[in-house]
């Protein structure tokens, strides 16, 4: 009953502001009416939902806080609520946005009971907030009030991740702690790159791309000094502030990961099975991401394609070295090198996703700032040759420590 009670207590604490309740009322009823007309829904279901929402939204102030929250949670969890689904694409300032962050996301979070699942969901919420920043910035809608609101939610979730990583490390579950820190780092690093492109910061559009696989290896990608020189808009200024804060958070996460990995590497023994599993999982993820990049390369921004190619080349090198360490029975090193490869691969996945989401908006923005015939830096750095998948390896499955 403990988990159920915890769920209920969290549900009780979820509430909406008065303006949010009023603003949602019309939108919710309109959406229900539209949903009830769809062939996939039964005629009676839409009407029943409408009556339910009318009762909830028009109920007394004293009962609305509990009943509306819990009823919405039930709707999200057990009926697949069309309103909840419709809210997923909403942005700060949209009518359905409070449902997205206060109801849908909180409902999912209430079902995250393990430390690992809490970290995974909080990391996902960090990525969602950064995607919202990117979309609003490209549209020129990132004003100071919205920026402050998103940053507060962003740092709240980042702190949830950090706190739970400490819990894992305190329990000496260093592998899980290192993986969690690595995942958050990949997300922050990828979104920082995207934010740099949006702000048209020459440092972010990459004058140099460094490869930091084990051993000294560095690759430079030449970039023209001709960058966009239009004056910064309020959105650009807000975005730069967020990006600077993101850089500090990224440094803290990276340092935490390095410390955890140092402790992990210093362990007297490390499971061969765990290292083998890590190598195999990483190889599968890397192979899939390489295939995705090769398939979508022609639709990506030039610099995204180049950066993804560099990152995946780096990941393949790290994974190869991890396999060598595995064969040499250096299992902790094999685990960490594979994790580095996975981190780079996850970063590429986010870069590709963001590129697809923002490409049309960015192109429209650039069209207003560049004269016809101007060649941008990204026109010169595209890596067109498809990447080969990582070399397959044979993995032993016997268990030793």
CSV table of C-alpha atoms in Angstrom, one decimal:
chain,number,residue,atom,x,y,z
A,1,UNK,CA,0.0,0.0,0.0
A,2,UNK,CA,3.0,2.3,0.4
A,3,UNK,CA,3.4,3.0,-3.3
A,4,UNK,CA,-0.3,3.6,-3.7
A,5,UNK,CA,-0.4,6.0,-0.8
A,6,UNK,CA,2.6,7.8,-2.2
A,7,UNK,CA,0.9,8.1,-5.6
A,8,UNK,CA,-2.3,9.5,-3.9
A,9,UNK,CA,-0.3,12.0,-1.8
A,10,UNK,CA,1.5,13.3,-4.9
A,11,UNK,CA,-1.8,13.6,-6.8
A,12,UNK,CA,-3.2,15.7,-3.9
A,13,UNK,CA,-0.4,18.2,-4.2
A,14,UNK,CA,-1.0,18.8,-7.9
A,15,UNK,CA,-3.0,21.9,-8.5
A,16,UNK,CA,-3.7,24.6,-11.1
A,17,UNK,CA,-3.7,28.3,-10.8
A,18,UNK,CA,-7.1,30.1,-11.1
A,19,UNK,CA,-6.2,31.7,-14.4
A,20,UNK,CA,-5.1,28.3,-15.7
A,21,UNK,CA,-8.3,26.6,-14.7
A,22,UNK,CA,-10.4,29.3,-16.4
A,23,UNK,CA,-8.2,29.3,-19.5
A,24,UNK,CA,-8.4,25.6,-19.9
A,25,UNK,CA,-12.2,25.3,-19.4
A,26,UNK,CA,-13.1,26.5,-22.9
A,27,UNK,CA,-10.3,24.7,-24.6
A,28,UNK,CA,-11.0,21.4,-22.9
A,29,UNK,CA,-14.7,21.5,-23.7
A,30,UNK,CA,-13.9,22.4,-27.3
A,31,UNK,CA,-11.4,19.6,-27.6
A,32,UNK,CA,-13.9,17.1,-26.1
A,33,UNK,CA,-16.6,18.1,-28.6
A,34,UNK,CA,-14.1,17.6,-31.5
A,35,UNK,CA,-12.9,14.3,-30.1
A,36,UNK,CA,-16.5,13.0,-29.7
A,37,UNK,CA,-17.0,13.5,-33.4
A,38,UNK,CA,-14.1,11.3,-34.4
A,39,UNK,CA,-15.0,7.8,-35.8
A,40,UNK,CA,-12.5,6.1,-33.4
A,41,UNK,CA,-14.4,7.3,-30.4
A,42,UNK,CA,-17.8,5.9,-29.4
A,43,UNK,CA,-20.6,8.5,-29.5
A,44,UNK,CA,-21.4,8.2,-25.9
A,45,UNK,CA,-17.8,8.4,-24.6
A,46,UNK,CA,-17.3,12.0,-25.8
A,47,UNK,CA,-20.5,13.1,-24.2
A,48,UNK,CA,-19.8,11.4,-21.0
A,49,UNK,CA,-16.3,13.0,-20.8
A,50,UNK,CA,-17.9,16.4,-21.6
A,51,UNK,CA,-20.3,16.0,-18.7
A,52,UNK,CA,-17.5,14.9,-16.5
A,53,UNK,CA,-15.2,17.8,-17.3
A,54,UNK,CA,-18.1,20.3,-17.0
A,55,UNK,CA,-18.7,18.9,-13.5
A,56,UNK,CA,-15.0,19.1,-12.6
A,57,UNK,CA,-14.4,22.5,-14.0
A,58,UNK,CA,-17.5,24.1,-12.6
A,59,UNK,CA,-17.2,22.4,-9.1
A,60,UNK,CA,-16.7,24.4,-6.0
A,61,UNK,CA,-13.3,25.9,-5.2
A,62,UNK,CA,-12.8,23.7,-2.1
A,63,UNK,CA,-13.3,20.4,-4.0
A,64,UNK,CA,-11.6,21.3,-7.3
A,65,UNK,CA,-8.1,21.0,-6.1
A,66,UNK,CA,-8.3,17.3,-5.2
A,67,UNK,CA,-11.0,16.0,-7.5
A,68,UNK,CA,-9.9,17.7,-10.7
A,69,UNK,CA,-6.3,16.6,-10.1
A,70,UNK,CA,-7.1,13.0,-9.3
A,71,UNK,CA,-9.7,12.7,-12.0
A,72,UNK,CA,-7.2,14.0,-14.6
A,73,UNK,CA,-4.7,11.5,-13.4
A,74,UNK,CA,-7.2,8.7,-13.9
A,75,UNK,CA,-8.0,10.1,-17.3
A,76,UNK,CA,-4.4,10.2,-18.3
A,77,UNK,CA,-3.5,6.8,-16.9
A,78,UNK,CA,-6.5,4.7,-17.8
A,79,UNK,CA,-8.4,6.2,-20.7
A,80,UNK,CA,-5.6,7.6,-22.8
A,81,UNK,CA,-7.2,11.1,-22.6
A,82,UNK,CA,-7.3,12.9,-25.9
A,83,UNK,CA,-6.7,16.2,-24.0
A,84,UNK,CA,-3.6,14.8,-22.4
A,85,UNK,CA,-2.4,13.7,-25.9
A,86,UNK,CA,-3.2,17.1,-27.4
A,87,UNK,CA,-1.2,18.8,-24.6
A,88,UNK,CA,2.1,17.1,-25.6
A,89,UNK,CA,2.9,19.5,-28.4
A,90,UNK,CA,2.0,22.6,-26.3
A,91,UNK,CA,4.5,25.3,-25.4
A,92,UNK,CA,4.6,27.8,-22.5
A,93,UNK,CA,1.8,30.2,-23.1
A,94,UNK,CA,-0.4,27.7,-24.7
A,95,UNK,CA,-3.7,26.9,-23.0
A,96,UNK,CA,-3.0,23.2,-22.7
A,97,UNK,CA,0.6,23.6,-21.4
A,98,UNK,CA,-0.4,23.5,-17.7
A,99,UNK,CA,-2.0,20.1,-18.4
A,100,UNK,CA,1.2,18.9,-19.9
A,101,UNK,CA,3.5,19.9,-17.1
A,102,UNK,CA,1.2,19.8,-14.0
A,103,UNK,CA,-1.0,16.8,-14.9
A,104,UNK,CA,0.5,14.5,-17.6
A,105,UNK,CA,4.1,14.8,-16.6
A,106,UNK,CA,3.4,14.6,-12.9
A,107,UNK,CA,1.2,11.5,-13.4
A,108,UNK,CA,4.1,9.8,-15.2
A,109,UNK,CA,6.5,10.9,-12.5
A,110,UNK,CA,4.2,9.5,-9.8
A,111,UNK,CA,4.6,6.1,-11.3
A,112,UNK,CA,8.4,6.3,-11.2
A,113,UNK,CA,9.2,4.4,-8.0
A,114,UNK,CA,12.8,3.2,-8.5
A,115,UNK,CA,15.7,5.5,-8.3
A,116,UNK,CA,16.8,4.7,-11.9
A,117,UNK,CA,13.3,5.3,-13.2
A,118,UNK,CA,13.1,8.7,-11.4
A,119,UNK,CA,16.4,9.6,-13.0
A,120,UNK,CA,15.3,8.6,-16.5
A,121,UNK,CA,12.1,10.5,-16.3
A,122,UNK,CA,13.7,13.7,-14.8
A,123,UNK,CA,16.3,13.5,-17.6
A,124,UNK,CA,13.6,13.3,-20.2
A,125,UNK,CA,11.9,16.3,-18.6
A,126,UNK,CA,15.1,18.3,-18.8
A,127,UNK,CA,15.3,17.5,-22.5
A,128,UNK,CA,11.7,18.5,-23.0
A,129,UNK,CA,12.2,21.9,-21.4
A,130,UNK,CA,15.3,22.5,-23.6
A,131,UNK,CA,13.3,21.5,-26.7
A,132,UNK,CA,10.7,24.1,-25.7
A,133,UNK,CA,13.4,26.7,-25.3
A,134,UNK,CA,14.7,25.9,-28.8
A,135,UNK,CA,11.3,26.1,-30.4
A,136,UNK,CA,10.3,29.3,-28.7
A,137,UNK,CA,13.7,31.0,-29.4
A,138,UNK,CA,13.5,30.2,-33.1
A,139,UNK,CA,10.0,31.7,-33.2
A,140,UNK,CA,11.2,34.8,-31.3
A,141,UNK,CA,8.9,34.1,-28.4
A,142,UNK,CA,11.4,33.5,-25.6
A,143,UNK,CA,10.7,36.5,-23.5
A,144,UNK,CA,12.2,37.1,-20.0
A,145,UNK,CA,9.1,35.8,-18.2
A,146,UNK,CA,8.8,32.6,-20.2
A,147,UNK,CA,12.6,32.1,-20.0
A,148,UNK,CA,12.6,32.4,-16.2
A,149,UNK,CA,9.7,30.0,-15.9
A,150,UNK,CA,11.4,27.3,-18.1
A,151,UNK,CA,14.7,27.7,-16.4
A,152,UNK,CA,13.1,27.1,-13.0
A,153,UNK,CA,11.5,23.9,-14.2
A,154,UNK,CA,14.7,22.9,-16.0
A,155,UNK,CA,16.9,23.3,-13.0
A,156,UNK,CA,14.4,21.6,-10.7
A,157,UNK,CA,14.5,18.4,-12.8
A,158,UNK,CA,18.3,18.6,-13.2
A,159,UNK,CA,18.5,18.7,-9.4
A,160,UNK,CA,16.2,15.7,-9.2
A,161,UNK,CA,18.7,13.8,-11.4
A,162,UNK,CA,21.7,15.0,-9.4
A,163,UNK,CA,20.1,14.1,-6.1
A,164,UNK,CA,19.2,10.6,-7.2
A,165,UNK,CA,22.7,10.1,-8.7
A,166,UNK,CA,24.0,10.8,-5.2
A,167,UNK,CA,21.6,8.2,-3.8
A,168,UNK,CA,22.9,5.6,-6.2
A,169,UNK,CA,26.5,6.5,-5.5
A,170,UNK,CA,25.8,6.4,-1.7
A,171,UNK,CA,24.5,2.8,-2.1
A,172,UNK,CA,27.7,2.0,-4.0
A,173,UNK,CA,25.8,1.4,-7.2
A,174,UNK,CA,28.5,3.2,-9.2
A,175,UNK,CA,27.6,1.7,-12.5
A,176,UNK,CA,24.1,3.0,-12.5
A,177,UNK,CA,25.3,6.3,-11.1
A,178,UNK,CA,27.8,6.7,-13.9
A,179,UNK,CA,25.3,5.7,-16.5
A,180,UNK,CA,22.8,8.3,-15.2
A,181,UNK,CA,25.3,11.1,-15.1
A,182,UNK,CA,26.5,10.1,-18.6
A,183,UNK,CA,22.9,10.3,-20.0
A,184,UNK,CA,22.2,13.7,-18.5
A,185,UNK,CA,25.6,14.9,-19.8
A,186,UNK,CA,24.8,13.8,-23.4
A,187,UNK,CA,21.5,15.6,-23.3
A,188,UNK,CA,22.9,18.8,-21.9
A,189,UNK,CA,25.8,18.8,-24.4
A,190,UNK,CA,23.6,18.1,-27.4
A,191,UNK,CA,21.1,20.8,-26.5
A,192,UNK,CA,23.9,23.3,-25.8
A,193,UNK,CA,25.1,22.7,-29.4
A,194,UNK,CA,21.6,23.3,-30.7
A,195,UNK,CA,21.2,26.5,-28.7
A,196,UNK,CA,24.5,27.7,-30.0
A,197,UNK,CA,23.3,27.3,-33.6
A,198,UNK,CA,20.1,29.2,-32.8
A,199,UNK,CA,21.9,32.1,-31.2
A,200,UNK,CA,24.2,32.1,-34.3
A,201,UNK,CA,27.2,32.0,-32.0
A,202,UNK,CA,30.4,31.4,-34.1
A,203,UNK,CA,31.9,29.4,-31.2
A,204,UNK,CA,28.8,27.1,-31.2
A,205,UNK,CA,28.7,26.6,-35.0
A,206,UNK,CA,32.1,24.8,-34.5
A,207,UNK,CA,35.4,26.3,-35.5
A,208,UNK,CA,36.9,23.2,-33.9
A,209,UNK,CA,35.4,19.8,-33.2
A,210,UNK,CA,37.5,17.8,-30.7
A,211,UNK,CA,37.6,14.1,-30.5
A,212,UNK,CA,38.3,13.0,-26.9
A,213,UNK,CA,38.4,9.2,-27.2
A,214,UNK,CA,41.0,7.5,-25.1
A,215,UNK,CA,44.4,8.6,-26.4
A,216,UNK,CA,45.2,11.9,-28.1
A,217,UNK,CA,43.1,12.4,-31.2
A,218,UNK,CA,41.8,15.7,-32.6
A,219,UNK,CA,39.9,16.7,-35.7
A,220,UNK,CA,39.4,20.2,-37.0
A,221,UNK,CA,36.6,21.3,-39.2
A,222,UNK,CA,37.3,24.5,-41.0
A,223,UNK,CA,34.6,27.1,-40.8
A,224,UNK,CA,34.3,30.4,-42.7
A,225,UNK,CA,34.5,33.5,-40.5
A,226,UNK,CA,31.4,34.8,-42.3
A,227,UNK,CA,28.8,34.3,-39.7
A,228,UNK,CA,25.4,35.8,-39.2
A,229,UNK,CA,25.9,39.4,-37.9
A,230,UNK,CA,22.3,40.5,-37.4
A,231,UNK,CA,21.7,42.3,-34.0
A,232,UNK,CA,20.5,40.1,-31.2
A,233,UNK,CA,16.8,39.9,-30.5
A,234,UNK,CA,15.4,39.6,-27.0
A,235,UNK,CA,15.0,35.9,-27.7
A,236,UNK,CA,18.7,35.7,-28.6
A,237,UNK,CA,19.7,37.4,-25.3
A,238,UNK,CA,17.5,35.1,-23.2
A,239,UNK,CA,18.9,32.1,-25.1
A,240,UNK,CA,22.4,33.2,-24.5
A,241,UNK,CA,21.7,33.4,-20.8
A,242,UNK,CA,20.2,29.9,-20.7
A,243,UNK,CA,23.1,28.6,-22.7
A,244,UNK,CA,25.6,30.0,-20.3
A,245,UNK,CA,23.8,28.5,-17.4
A,246,UNK,CA,23.6,25.2,-19.3
A,247,UNK,CA,27.4,25.3,-19.7
A,248,UNK,CA,27.9,25.6,-16.0
A,249,UNK,CA,25.5,22.7,-15.3
A,250,UNK,CA,27.2,20.6,-18.0
A,251,UNK,CA,30.6,21.2,-16.3
A,252,UNK,CA,29.2,20.1,-12.9
A,253,UNK,CA,27.6,17.0,-14.4
A,254,UNK,CA,30.8,16.0,-16.3
A,255,UNK,CA,32.8,16.5,-13.1
A,256,UNK,CA,30.4,14.3,-11.1
A,257,UNK,CA,30.6,11.6,-13.8
A,258,UNK,CA,34.4,11.7,-13.8
A,259,UNK,CA,34.5,11.3,-10.0
A,260,UNK,CA,32.1,8.4,-10.1
A,261,UNK,CA,34.0,6.7,-12.9
A,262,UNK,CA,37.3,7.1,-11.0
A,263,UNK,CA,35.8,5.3,-8.1
A,264,UNK,CA,34.4,2.6,-10.4
A,265,UNK,CA,37.7,2.1,-12.1
A,266,UNK,CA,39.5,1.8,-8.8
A,267,UNK,CA,37.4,-1.1,-7.7
A,268,UNK,CA,39.3,-4.3,-7.1
A,269,UNK,CA,37.0,-6.4,-9.2
A,270,UNK,CA,34.5,-5.7,-12.0
A,271,UNK,CA,32.0,-8.1,-13.5
A,272,UNK,CA,32.9,-9.5,-16.9
A,273,UNK,CA,29.2,-10.1,-17.6
A,274,UNK,CA,28.4,-6.4,-16.9
A,275,UNK,CA,31.2,-5.2,-19.1
A,276,UNK,CA,30.2,-7.6,-21.9
A,277,UNK,CA,26.6,-6.5,-21.7
A,278,UNK,CA,27.6,-2.8,-21.9
A,279,UNK,CA,29.7,-3.4,-25.0
A,280,UNK,CA,26.9,-5.3,-26.7
A,281,UNK,CA,24.2,-2.8,-25.9
A,282,UNK,CA,26.4,0.1,-27.0
A,283,UNK,CA,27.2,-1.6,-30.2
A,284,UNK,CA,23.5,-2.2,-30.9
A,285,UNK,CA,22.7,1.5,-30.2
A,286,UNK,CA,25.6,2.7,-32.3
A,287,UNK,CA,24.7,0.5,-35.2
A,288,UNK,CA,21.2,1.8,-35.2
A,289,UNK,CA,22.2,5.5,-35.0
A,290,UNK,CA,24.7,5.1,-37.8
A,291,UNK,CA,22.0,3.7,-39.9
A,292,UNK,CA,19.7,6.6,-39.0
A,293,UNK,CA,22.3,9.1,-39.9
A,294,UNK,CA,23.0,7.5,-43.3
A,295,UNK,CA,19.3,7.3,-44.0
A,296,UNK,CA,18.6,10.9,-43.1
A,297,UNK,CA,21.8,12.6,-44.0
A,298,UNK,CA,20.4,14.4,-47.1
A,299,UNK,CA,17.6,16.0,-45.0
A,300,UNK,CA,19.9,17.3,-42.3
A,301,UNK,CA,21.5,20.7,-41.9
A,302,UNK,CA,25.0,20.7,-43.2
A,303,UNK,CA,26.7,21.2,-39.9
A,304,UNK,CA,24.5,18.7,-38.1
A,305,UNK,CA,25.6,16.1,-40.6
A,306,UNK,CA,29.2,16.9,-40.1
A,307,UNK,CA,29.0,17.0,-36.3
A,308,UNK,CA,27.1,13.8,-36.2
A,309,UNK,CA,29.7,12.1,-38.4
A,310,UNK,CA,32.5,13.2,-36.2
A,311,UNK,CA,30.7,12.1,-33.0
A,312,UNK,CA,29.9,8.7,-34.4
A,313,UNK,CA,33.4,8.2,-35.7
A,314,UNK,CA,34.6,9.0,-32.2
A,315,UNK,CA,32.0,6.6,-30.7
A,316,UNK,CA,33.2,3.8,-33.0
A,317,UNK,CA,36.8,4.3,-31.9
A,318,UNK,CA,35.8,4.3,-28.2
A,319,UNK,CA,33.8,1.1,-28.7
A,320,UNK,CA,36.7,-0.6,-30.6
A,321,UNK,CA,39.0,0.2,-27.7
A,322,UNK,CA,36.4,-1.1,-25.3
A,323,UNK,CA,36.4,-4.4,-27.1
A,324,UNK,CA,40.2,-4.6,-26.9
A,325,UNK,CA,40.0,-3.9,-23.1
A,326,UNK,CA,37.3,-6.6,-22.8
A,327,UNK,CA,39.5,-9.2,-24.5
A,328,UNK,CA,42.3,-8.1,-22.3
A,329,UNK,CA,40.1,-8.7,-19.2
A,330,UNK,CA,40.2,-5.0,-18.2
A,331,UNK,CA,36.5,-5.1,-17.5
A,332,UNK,CA,36.1,-1.7,-15.8
A,333,UNK,CA,37.9,0.0,-18.7
A,334,UNK,CA,35.8,-1.8,-21.2
A,335,UNK,CA,32.6,-0.6,-19.4
A,336,UNK,CA,33.8,3.0,-19.3
A,337,UNK,CA,34.9,3.1,-22.9
A,338,UNK,CA,31.6,1.6,-24.1
A,339,UNK,CA,29.8,4.2,-22.0
A,340,UNK,CA,31.8,7.0,-23.6
A,341,UNK,CA,30.7,5.6,-27.0
A,342,UNK,CA,27.1,5.4,-25.9
A,343,UNK,CA,27.2,9.0,-24.6
A,344,UNK,CA,28.5,10.3,-27.9
A,345,UNK,CA,25.8,8.2,-29.7
A,346,UNK,CA,23.0,9.5,-27.5
A,347,UNK,CA,24.2,13.1,-28.3
A,348,UNK,CA,24.0,12.4,-32.0
A,349,UNK,CA,20.4,11.1,-31.6
A,350,UNK,CA,19.4,14.3,-29.9
A,351,UNK,CA,21.1,16.4,-32.5
A,352,UNK,CA,19.3,14.6,-35.3
A,353,UNK,CA,16.0,14.9,-33.5
A,354,UNK,CA,16.4,18.7,-32.9
A,355,UNK,CA,17.6,19.2,-36.5
A,356,UNK,CA,14.4,17.7,-37.9
A,357,UNK,CA,12.2,19.7,-35.5
A,358,UNK,CA,13.8,23.0,-36.1
A,359,UNK,CA,15.2,22.9,-39.6
A,360,UNK,CA,12.3,24.6,-41.4
A,361,UNK,CA,12.2,27.3,-38.7
A,362,UNK,CA,15.9,27.9,-38.9
A,363,UNK,CA,15.9,28.1,-42.6
A,364,UNK,CA,13.2,30.8,-42.5
A,365,UNK,CA,15.1,32.7,-39.9
A,366,UNK,CA,18.3,32.6,-41.9
A,367,UNK,CA,16.5,33.6,-45.1
A,368,UNK,CA,15.7,37.0,-43.5
A,369,UNK,CA,19.3,37.6,-42.4
A,370,UNK,CA,21.4,36.5,-45.4
A,371,UNK,CA,21.6,38.0,-48.8
A,372,UNK,CA,21.0,35.8,-51.8
A,373,UNK,CA,24.2,34.1,-52.9
A,374,UNK,CA,25.9,34.3,-49.5
A,375,UNK,CA,27.7,31.1,-48.6
A,376,UNK,CA,27.4,30.0,-45.0
A,377,UNK,CA,30.0,28.2,-43.0
A,378,UNK,CA,27.9,25.1,-43.0
A,379,UNK,CA,28.0,24.8,-46.8
A,380,UNK,CA,31.7,23.7,-46.6
A,381,UNK,CA,31.7,21.1,-43.9
A,382,UNK,CA,29.2,18.4,-44.9
A,383,UNK,CA,30.4,14.9,-44.6
A,384,UNK,CA,28.6,13.1,-47.4
A,385,UNK,CA,30.2,9.7,-47.3
A,386,UNK,CA,28.1,7.2,-45.4
A,387,UNK,CA,29.5,5.8,-42.2
A,388,UNK,CA,30.2,2.1,-41.9
A,389,UNK,CA,28.6,0.3,-38.9
A,390,UNK,CA,30.9,-0.6,-36.0
A,391,UNK,CA,32.8,-3.8,-36.6
A,392,UNK,CA,31.0,-6.8,-35.1
A,393,UNK,CA,32.6,-8.6,-32.2
A,394,UNK,CA,32.2,-11.9,-30.4
A,395,UNK,CA,31.3,-11.7,-26.8
A,396,UNK,CA,31.9,-14.3,-24.1
A,397,UNK,CA,29.0,-14.8,-21.7
A,398,UNK,CA,30.5,-16.7,-18.8
A,399,UNK,CA,30.3,-15.0,-15.4
A,400,UNK,CA,33.3,-13.9,-13.6
A,401,UNK,CA,34.1,-11.0,-11.3
